Amino acid sequence: MIDWNVAVQTGTRLVRPGPQVSQSEAREVVAELRELSTIAHGHVRDFTGMDIDPNPEPATIVDRPGWIRANVDGFRVVLEPLMERLEAKRGPGLLGGGPGGVMVQAVGSRVTGMQVGAILAYMASRVLGQYELFLPPDPSGRAPTGRLTLVAPNIVHVEQELEVDPHDFRLWVCLHEETHRAQFTGVPWLREYVQEQMTEFLLASDLDPGALLERIREATDVLVDAVRGGEGNLIDAIQTPEQRAILDRLTAVMTLAEGHGDYVMDAVGPGVVPSVQQIRSKFQGRREGGTRLDRTIRRVLGLDLKMKQYAEGSRFVRRVVGEVGMEQFNRIWESAATLPTHAEIKEPALWMDRVLGPRVLDPAPELDAPPADAPRADGAEGA
């Protein structure tokens, strides 16, 4: 269904070059990012109280093409087994396994590969870092995986564009991303839960040709609407009703993860990042800017919508920790049953009543809370 080689070739060909720096400057950036990821890990571990490895591997530092290759490798780990199961669901005809179907699939896989590559090229110049759940891949499927990746040229580009202190900005980014590492290494079942939701989402695809054509028409309408400034996005347009229910659960857990990252970053930041308020203010202004084309692409891909959901996650975590303290908040990581639903993220009291029940308030120290739409540290703008 997807020609991964074409995706890599397209992405690396289309991605814009990063800022020009000398070899010595590049080596210094890489070395500092690795060091700061370790420092940030300690701050996150102490603040959250999560049971995580005190001496993890340093962050993996990549350039933009390296980020594209890494994401394609991660996609393949997750998607290739599912593709085989989806192939088994195909019926006869042009979308099936006959001679005509083989030809259609060969052409379609290259087209899809180019589409994936184009999206990755766009994202590769924006993402500052991420915790990659499925890298390095494990052929047996049993060994623990996952690594923290930082995109050095993007971090340098943003700190230069915003004219902020490079050391402070790099630590600020690391605080957010190390929180994600803490979530997926300190909560053993969380990675599997996310993977299960992704699997269910993909297997709920409707392969009926008539339904597929209808979704293509809906996607075309969304593109036209987005160009005109509307709120539609491709993510919503191509879903089946079953997928919408699954995505609601997946969105809830990822909104929690991003909100938790923002909260920890903002709580730890003032003590170790002297210019954090300046960084946050300038970064927010940058995120809201961009050309009309850039804003249109963000709407089409659903990135603006996801940013709103991440703001909801920040509000949820601040509210719960503010009312019951970090120790009680950490009960959220006990099992999938204690994760908040989308409705509970919007109204934290619902989650506290369901999971904590009658409680004695143990309020955390007041924080100089950022605005509800404060920027994410990874800079991915919804990625």
CSV table of C-alpha atoms in Angstrom, one decimal:
chain,number,residue,atom,x,y,z
A,1,MET,CA,0.0,0.0,0.0
A,2,ILE,CA,2.9,2.3,0.6
A,3,ASP,CA,6.3,2.3,-1.2
A,4,TRP,CA,8.5,3.3,1.7
A,5,ASN,CA,11.6,3.8,-0.5
A,6,VAL,CA,9.6,6.3,-2.5
A,7,ALA,CA,8.5,8.0,0.7
A,8,VAL,CA,12.1,8.4,1.8
A,9,GLN,CA,13.3,9.6,-1.6
A,10,THR,CA,10.5,12.1,-1.9
A,11,GLY,CA,10.9,13.4,1.6
A,12,THR,CA,14.6,13.9,1.5
A,13,ARG,CA,14.4,15.5,-1.9
A,14,LEU,CA,11.7,18.0,-0.9
A,15,VAL,CA,12.9,18.9,2.6
A,16,ARG,CA,14.4,22.3,3.0
A,17,PRO,CA,18.0,22.6,4.1
A,18,GLY,CA,18.7,23.6,7.6
A,19,PRO,CA,20.7,26.7,8.8
A,20,GLN,CA,24.3,26.9,7.7
A,21,VAL,CA,26.8,26.3,10.5
A,22,SER,CA,30.4,25.2,10.5
A,23,GLN,CA,31.4,21.6,11.3
A,24,SER,CA,32.8,22.7,14.7
A,25,GLU,CA,29.5,24.6,15.5
A,26,ALA,CA,27.5,21.5,14.5
A,27,ARG,CA,29.6,19.2,16.8
A,28,GLU,CA,29.2,21.6,19.7
A,29,VAL,CA,25.4,21.7,19.2
A,30,VAL,CA,25.2,17.9,19.1
A,31,ALA,CA,27.3,17.5,22.2
A,32,GLU,CA,25.4,20.1,24.2
A,33,LEU,CA,22.0,18.6,23.2
A,34,ARG,CA,23.1,15.2,24.4
A,35,GLU,CA,24.4,16.7,27.7
A,36,LEU,CA,21.2,18.7,28.2
A,37,SER,CA,18.9,15.8,27.6
A,38,THR,CA,20.7,14.0,30.5
A,39,ILE,CA,20.3,17.0,32.7
A,40,ALA,CA,16.7,17.5,31.8
A,41,HIS,CA,16.0,13.8,32.5
A,42,GLY,CA,17.2,14.3,36.1
A,43,HIS,CA,14.9,17.3,36.6
A,44,VAL,CA,11.9,15.5,35.2
A,45,ARG,CA,12.6,12.4,37.3
A,46,ASP,CA,12.9,14.5,40.5
A,47,PHE,CA,9.8,16.6,39.8
A,48,THR,CA,7.4,14.0,38.6
A,49,GLY,CA,8.4,11.2,41.1
A,50,MET,CA,7.9,8.7,38.2
A,51,ASP,CA,9.8,5.4,38.5
A,52,ILE,CA,12.2,5.8,35.5
A,53,ASP,CA,15.8,4.8,34.7
A,54,PRO,CA,18.1,7.3,36.3
A,55,ASN,CA,20.8,6.7,33.6
A,56,PRO,CA,19.1,6.4,30.2
A,57,GLU,CA,20.8,6.6,26.9
A,58,PRO,CA,21.5,10.2,25.7
A,59,ALA,CA,19.2,11.6,23.1
A,60,THR,CA,19.8,10.7,19.5
A,61,ILE,CA,20.6,13.8,17.5
A,62,VAL,CA,19.5,13.9,13.8
A,63,ASP,CA,19.3,16.2,10.9
A,64,ARG,CA,16.1,16.7,8.8
A,65,PRO,CA,16.7,13.8,6.3
A,66,GLY,CA,17.6,11.7,9.4
A,67,TRP,CA,14.3,12.5,11.0
A,68,ILE,CA,12.5,11.5,7.8
A,69,ARG,CA,14.3,8.1,7.6
A,70,ALA,CA,13.7,7.5,11.3
A,71,ASN,CA,9.9,8.1,11.0
A,72,VAL,CA,9.7,5.9,7.9
A,73,ASP,CA,11.5,3.1,9.9
A,74,GLY,CA,9.0,3.6,12.7
A,75,PHE,CA,6.0,3.5,10.4
A,76,ARG,CA,7.3,0.3,8.8
A,77,VAL,CA,7.6,-1.4,12.2
A,78,VAL,CA,3.9,-0.6,13.0
A,79,LEU,CA,2.3,-0.7,9.6
A,80,GLU,CA,3.8,-3.5,7.6
A,81,PRO,CA,2.2,-6.3,9.7
A,82,LEU,CA,-1.1,-4.4,9.5
A,83,MET,CA,-0.8,-4.1,5.7
A,84,GLU,CA,-0.7,-7.9,5.4
A,85,ARG,CA,-3.9,-8.1,7.5
A,86,LEU,CA,-5.6,-5.4,5.4
A,87,GLU,CA,-4.6,-7.2,2.2
A,88,ALA,CA,-6.4,-10.3,3.4
A,89,LYS,CA,-9.6,-8.2,3.8
A,90,ARG,CA,-9.5,-7.1,0.1
A,91,GLY,CA,-12.1,-8.5,-2.2
A,92,PRO,CA,-11.8,-9.2,-6.0
A,93,GLY,CA,-11.6,-6.4,-8.5
A,94,LEU,CA,-9.3,-3.4,-9.0
A,95,LEU,CA,-8.7,-3.2,-5.2
A,96,GLY,CA,-8.3,-6.9,-4.9
A,97,GLY,CA,-5.5,-9.4,-5.7
A,98,GLY,CA,-6.2,-10.1,-9.4
A,99,PRO,CA,-3.9,-9.0,-12.2
A,100,GLY,CA,-5.7,-5.6,-12.5
A,101,GLY,CA,-5.5,-5.2,-8.8
A,102,VAL,CA,-1.8,-5.8,-8.7
A,103,MET,CA,-1.2,-3.1,-11.3
A,104,VAL,CA,-3.4,-0.6,-9.4
A,105,GLN,CA,-1.7,-1.4,-6.1
A,106,ALA,CA,1.8,-1.0,-7.7
A,107,VAL,CA,0.9,2.5,-9.0
A,108,GLY,CA,-1.0,3.4,-5.8
A,109,SER,CA,1.8,2.4,-3.5
A,110,ARG,CA,4.2,4.8,-5.3
A,111,VAL,CA,1.6,7.6,-5.2
A,112,THR,CA,1.0,7.0,-1.5
A,113,GLY,CA,4.7,6.9,-0.9
A,114,MET,CA,5.1,10.3,-2.5
A,115,GLN,CA,2.3,11.7,-0.4
A,116,VAL,CA,3.8,10.4,2.8
A,117,GLY,CA,7.2,11.7,1.8
A,118,ALA,CA,5.8,15.2,1.0
A,119,ILE,CA,4.1,15.4,4.5
A,120,LEU,CA,7.3,14.2,6.2
A,121,ALA,CA,9.3,16.8,4.3
A,122,TYR,CA,7.0,19.5,5.6
A,123,MET,CA,7.1,18.2,9.2
A,124,ALA,CA,10.8,17.6,9.1
A,125,SER,CA,11.5,21.3,9.1
A,126,ARG,CA,9.2,22.0,12.1
A,127,VAL,CA,9.6,19.2,14.6
A,128,LEU,CA,12.2,20.0,17.3
A,129,GLY,CA,12.1,16.6,19.0
A,130,GLN,CA,10.0,13.5,19.8
A,131,TYR,CA,10.0,10.3,21.7
A,132,GLU,CA,10.0,7.5,19.1
A,133,LEU,CA,8.0,4.6,20.4
A,134,PHE,CA,9.1,2.0,17.9
A,135,LEU,CA,12.8,2.7,17.3
A,136,PRO,CA,15.1,1.0,17.2
A,137,PRO,CA,13.0,-1.8,15.7
A,138,ASP,CA,13.1,-5.2,17.3
A,139,PRO,CA,12.6,-8.1,14.9
A,140,SER,CA,11.4,-10.4,17.7
A,141,GLY,CA,8.8,-7.8,18.9
A,142,ARG,CA,9.8,-8.6,22.5
A,143,ALA,CA,12.7,-6.3,23.4
A,144,PRO,CA,11.8,-2.9,24.8
A,145,THR,CA,12.2,-0.2,22.2
A,146,GLY,CA,12.0,3.6,22.1
A,147,ARG,CA,14.4,6.5,21.8
A,148,LEU,CA,14.5,10.2,22.4
A,149,THR,CA,15.3,12.1,19.2
A,150,LEU,CA,16.2,15.8,18.8
A,151,VAL,CA,16.4,17.5,15.4
A,152,ALA,CA,19.4,19.7,15.8
A,153,PRO,CA,19.0,22.0,12.7
A,154,ASN,CA,15.4,22.9,13.7
A,155,ILE,CA,16.4,23.7,17.2
A,156,VAL,CA,19.2,26.0,15.9
A,157,HIS,CA,16.9,27.6,13.3
A,158,VAL,CA,14.3,28.5,15.9
A,159,GLU,CA,16.7,29.8,18.5
A,160,GLN,CA,18.3,32.0,15.8
A,161,GLU,CA,15.0,33.2,14.5
A,162,LEU,CA,13.6,34.1,17.9
A,163,GLU,CA,17.0,35.5,19.1
A,164,VAL,CA,16.8,33.7,22.4
A,165,ASP,CA,19.6,32.2,24.6
A,166,PRO,CA,20.7,29.0,22.9
A,167,HIS,CA,21.5,27.1,26.1
A,168,ASP,CA,18.2,28.0,27.7
A,169,PHE,CA,16.2,27.2,24.6
A,170,ARG,CA,17.8,23.8,24.2
A,171,LEU,CA,17.2,22.8,27.8
A,172,TRP,CA,13.6,24.0,27.5
A,173,VAL,CA,13.1,21.7,24.5
A,174,CYS,CA,14.8,18.8,26.4
A,175,LEU,CA,12.5,19.2,29.4
A,176,HIS,CA,9.4,18.6,27.3
A,177,GLU,CA,10.8,15.7,25.4
A,178,GLU,CA,12.3,14.0,28.4
A,179,THR,CA,8.9,14.1,30.0
A,180,HIS,CA,7.6,12.0,27.1
A,181,ARG,CA,10.5,9.6,27.6
A,182,ALA,CA,9.4,9.3,31.3
A,183,GLN,CA,5.8,8.6,30.3
A,184,PHE,CA,6.6,5.7,28.0
A,185,THR,CA,9.5,4.2,30.0
A,186,GLY,CA,8.0,4.8,33.5
A,187,VAL,CA,4.6,3.5,32.5
A,188,PRO,CA,5.2,-0.1,31.2
A,189,TRP,CA,1.8,-0.6,29.6
A,190,LEU,CA,1.4,2.8,27.9
A,191,ARG,CA,3.4,2.1,24.8
A,192,GLU,CA,1.4,-1.2,24.1
A,193,TYR,CA,-1.9,0.7,24.7
A,194,VAL,CA,-1.0,3.3,22.2
A,195,GLN,CA,0.0,0.7,19.7
A,196,GLU,CA,-3.2,-1.2,20.2
A,197,GLN,CA,-5.3,1.9,19.5
A,198,MET,CA,-3.3,2.6,16.4
A,199,THR,CA,-3.8,-1.0,15.2
A,200,GLU,CA,-7.5,-0.9,15.8
A,201,PHE,CA,-7.7,2.5,14.0
A,202,LEU,CA,-6.0,1.2,10.9
A,203,LEU,CA,-7.9,-2.1,10.8
A,204,ALA,CA,-11.2,-0.2,11.0
A,205,SER,CA,-10.5,1.2,7.5
A,206,ASP,CA,-13.3,0.7,5.1
A,207,LEU,CA,-11.9,-1.0,2.0
A,208,ASP,CA,-15.2,-1.0,0.1
A,209,PRO,CA,-14.6,0.9,-3.2
A,210,GLY,CA,-17.8,2.9,-3.0
A,211,ALA,CA,-17.0,4.0,0.6
A,212,LEU,CA,-13.4,4.8,-0.4
A,213,LEU,CA,-14.5,7.0,-3.3
A,214,GLU,CA,-16.9,8.8,-1.0
A,215,ARG,CA,-14.1,9.6,1.5
A,216,ILE,CA,-12.0,10.9,-1.4
A,217,ARG,CA,-14.8,13.3,-2.3
A,218,GLU,CA,-15.1,14.4,1.3
A,219,ALA,CA,-11.3,15.0,1.4
A,220,THR,CA,-11.5,17.1,-1.7
A,221,ASP,CA,-14.2,19.2,-0.2
A,222,VAL,CA,-12.1,19.6,2.9
A,223,LEU,CA,-9.1,20.9,0.8
A,224,VAL,CA,-11.3,23.5,-0.8
A,225,ASP,CA,-12.7,24.5,2.5
A,226,ALA,CA,-9.3,24.8,4.1
A,227,VAL,CA,-8.0,27.0,1.3
A,228,ARG,CA,-11.0,29.3,1.9
A,229,GLY,CA,-10.1,29.5,5.6
A,230,GLY,CA,-12.5,26.9,6.9
A,231,GLU,CA,-11.9,24.6,9.9
A,232,GLY,CA,-12.1,21.2,8.1
A,233,ASN,CA,-9.1,18.8,8.0
A,234,LEU,CA,-8.2,15.6,6.3
A,235,ILE,CA,-8.0,13.6,9.5
A,236,ASP,CA,-11.7,14.0,10.2
A,237,ALA,CA,-12.7,13.6,6.5
A,238,ILE,CA,-11.2,10.2,5.9
A,239,GLN,CA,-12.4,8.4,9.1
A,240,THR,CA,-15.1,5.8,9.3
A,241,PRO,CA,-17.5,6.1,12.2
A,242,GLU,CA,-15.7,3.3,14.0
A,243,GLN,CA,-12.4,5.1,13.5
A,244,ARG,CA,-13.7,8.3,15.0
A,245,ALA,CA,-14.5,6.4,18.3
A,246,ILE,CA,-11.0,4.9,18.4
A,247,LEU,CA,-9.3,8.2,17.5
A,248,ASP,CA,-11.2,9.8,20.4
A,249,ARG,CA,-9.5,7.4,22.8
A,250,LEU,CA,-6.1,7.8,21.1
A,251,THR,CA,-6.5,11.6,21.1
A,252,ALA,CA,-7.3,11.6,24.8
A,253,VAL,CA,-4.1,9.8,25.8
A,254,MET,CA,-1.9,11.8,23.5
A,255,THR,CA,-3.5,15.1,24.7
A,256,LEU,CA,-2.8,13.9,28.3
A,257,ALA,CA,0.9,13.2,27.3
A,258,GLU,CA,1.4,16.5,25.7
A,259,GLY,CA,-0.4,18.4,28.5
A,260,HIS,CA,1.8,16.6,31.1
A,261,GLY,CA,4.9,17.6,29.1
A,262,ASP,CA,3.8,21.2,29.0
A,263,TYR,CA,3.1,21.2,32.7
A,264,VAL,CA,6.4,19.7,33.7
A,265,MET,CA,8.3,22.0,31.4
A,266,ASP,CA,6.6,25.1,32.9
A,267,ALA,CA,7.0,23.9,36.5
A,268,VAL,CA,10.6,23.0,36.2
A,269,GLY,CA,11.6,25.7,33.7
A,270,PRO,CA,11.7,28.8,35.8
A,271,GLY,CA,14.2,27.2,38.2
A,272,VAL,CA,16.7,26.1,35.6
A,273,VAL,CA,15.9,28.1,32.5
A,274,PRO,CA,16.3,31.8,33.4
A,275,SER,CA,14.8,33.2,30.2
A,276,VAL,CA,11.9,30.8,30.0
A,277,GLN,CA,9.3,33.6,30.0
A,278,GLN,CA,10.9,35.3,27.1
A,279,ILE,CA,11.3,32.0,25.2
A,280,ARG,CA,7.6,31.1,25.7
A,281,SER,CA,6.4,34.5,24.6
A,282,LYS,CA,8.4,34.6,21.4
A,283,PHE,CA,7.7,31.0,20.6
A,284,GLN,CA,4.0,31.5,20.9
A,285,GLY,CA,4.2,34.5,18.5
A,286,ARG,CA,6.1,32.4,16.0
A,287,ARG,CA,3.6,29.5,16.2
A,288,GLU,CA,0.6,31.8,15.5
A,289,GLY,CA,2.4,33.4,12.5
A,290,GLY,CA,3.4,32.0,9.2
A,291,THR,CA,2.3,32.6,5.6
A,292,ARG,CA,-1.2,32.0,4.4
A,293,LEU,CA,-0.1,28.8,2.7
A,294,ASP,CA,1.6,27.6,5.9
A,295,ARG,CA,-1.6,28.2,7.9
A,296,THR,CA,-3.7,26.4,5.3
A,297,ILE,CA,-1.4,23.4,5.4
A,298,ARG,CA,-1.7,23.3,9.2
A,299,ARG,CA,-5.5,23.3,8.9
A,300,VAL,CA,-5.6,20.6,6.3
A,301,LEU,CA,-3.3,18.3,8.3
A,302,GLY,CA,-5.3,19.0,11.4
A,303,LEU,CA,-2.3,20.5,13.3
A,304,ASP,CA,-4.2,23.6,14.5
A,305,LEU,CA,-6.9,21.4,15.9
A,306,LYS,CA,-4.4,19.3,17.7
A,307,MET,CA,-2.8,22.4,19.2
A,308,LYS,CA,-6.1,23.2,20.8
A,309,GLN,CA,-6.3,19.7,22.2
A,310,TYR,CA,-2.8,20.0,23.7
A,311,ALA,CA,-3.9,23.2,25.4
A,312,GLU,CA,-6.8,21.3,26.9
A,313,GLY,CA,-4.3,18.7,28.2
A,314,SER,CA,-2.2,21.4,29.9
A,315,ARG,CA,-5.3,22.8,31.6
A,316,PHE,CA,-6.3,19.3,32.8
A,317,VAL,CA,-2.9,18.6,34.4
A,318,ARG,CA,-2.6,22.0,36.0
A,319,ARG,CA,-6.1,21.6,37.5
A,320,VAL,CA,-5.6,18.1,38.9
A,321,VAL,CA,-2.1,18.7,40.3
A,322,GLY,CA,-3.2,22.0,41.7
A,323,GLU,CA,-6.1,20.4,43.6
A,324,VAL,CA,-4.7,17.0,44.7
A,325,GLY,CA,-0.9,17.2,44.2
A,326,MET,CA,1.5,15.2,42.0
A,327,GLU,CA,1.4,11.9,43.9
A,328,GLN,CA,-2.4,11.7,43.5
A,329,PHE,CA,-2.2,12.8,39.9
A,330,ASN,CA,0.3,10.0,39.2
A,331,ARG,CA,-2.5,7.5,39.7
A,332,ILE,CA,-3.4,8.4,36.2
A,333,TRP,CA,-0.7,6.0,35.1
A,334,GLU,CA,-2.0,3.0,36.9
A,335,SER,CA,-3.8,1.4,34.0
A,336,ALA,CA,-5.8,2.2,30.9
A,337,ALA,CA,-8.9,2.4,33.1
A,338,THR,CA,-7.4,5.3,35.0
A,339,LEU,CA,-6.7,7.4,31.9
A,340,PRO,CA,-9.0,10.3,31.3
A,341,THR,CA,-11.6,10.2,28.6
A,342,HIS,CA,-11.9,13.1,26.2
A,343,ALA,CA,-14.8,14.5,28.2
A,344,GLU,CA,-12.8,14.2,31.5
A,345,ILE,CA,-10.0,16.2,30.0
A,346,LYS,CA,-12.4,19.0,29.3
A,347,GLU,CA,-13.7,18.7,32.8
A,348,PRO,CA,-11.0,17.5,35.2
A,349,ALA,CA,-13.5,17.1,38.1
A,350,LEU,CA,-15.1,14.2,36.3
A,351,TRP,CA,-11.8,12.3,36.3
A,352,MET,CA,-11.0,13.2,39.9
A,353,ASP,CA,-14.5,12.0,41.0
A,354,ARG,CA,-14.2,8.7,39.1
A,355,VAL,CA,-10.6,7.7,39.9
A,356,LEU,CA,-9.9,9.4,43.2
A,357,GLY,CA,-13.3,9.6,44.7
A,358,PRO,CA,-13.8,11.6,47.9
A,359,ARG,CA,-10.5,13.2,48.6
A,360,VAL,CA,-8.6,15.4,51.0
A,361,LEU,CA,-7.1,18.3,49.0
A,362,ASP,CA,-3.3,18.4,49.0
A,363,PRO,CA,-2.7,21.4,46.7
A,364,ALA,CA,0.6,21.7,44.9
A,365,PRO,CA,2.5,25.0,45.1
A,366,GLU,CA,1.1,27.7,42.9
A,367,LEU,CA,2.8,28.0,39.6
A,368,ASP,CA,3.0,31.0,37.4
A,369,ALA,CA,0.8,29.2,34.9
A,370,PRO,CA,1.2,30.0,31.2
A,371,PRO,CA,-1.8,30.9,29.1
A,372,ALA,CA,-4.1,28.0,28.2
A,373,ASP,CA,-2.7,28.1,24.6
A,374,ALA,CA,1.0,28.2,25.7
A,375,PRO,CA,3.3,26.7,23.1
A,376,ARG,CA,4.5,23.2,23.1
A,377,ALA,CA,8.2,22.6,23.8
A,378,ASP,CA,8.7,20.3,20.9
A,379,GLY,CA,7.6,22.9,18.4
A,380,ALA,CA,5.9,20.4,16.2
A,381,GLU,CA,2.7,22.4,16.1
A,382,GLY,CA,0.5,19.4,16.6
A,383,ALA,CA,2.8,16.7,15.2
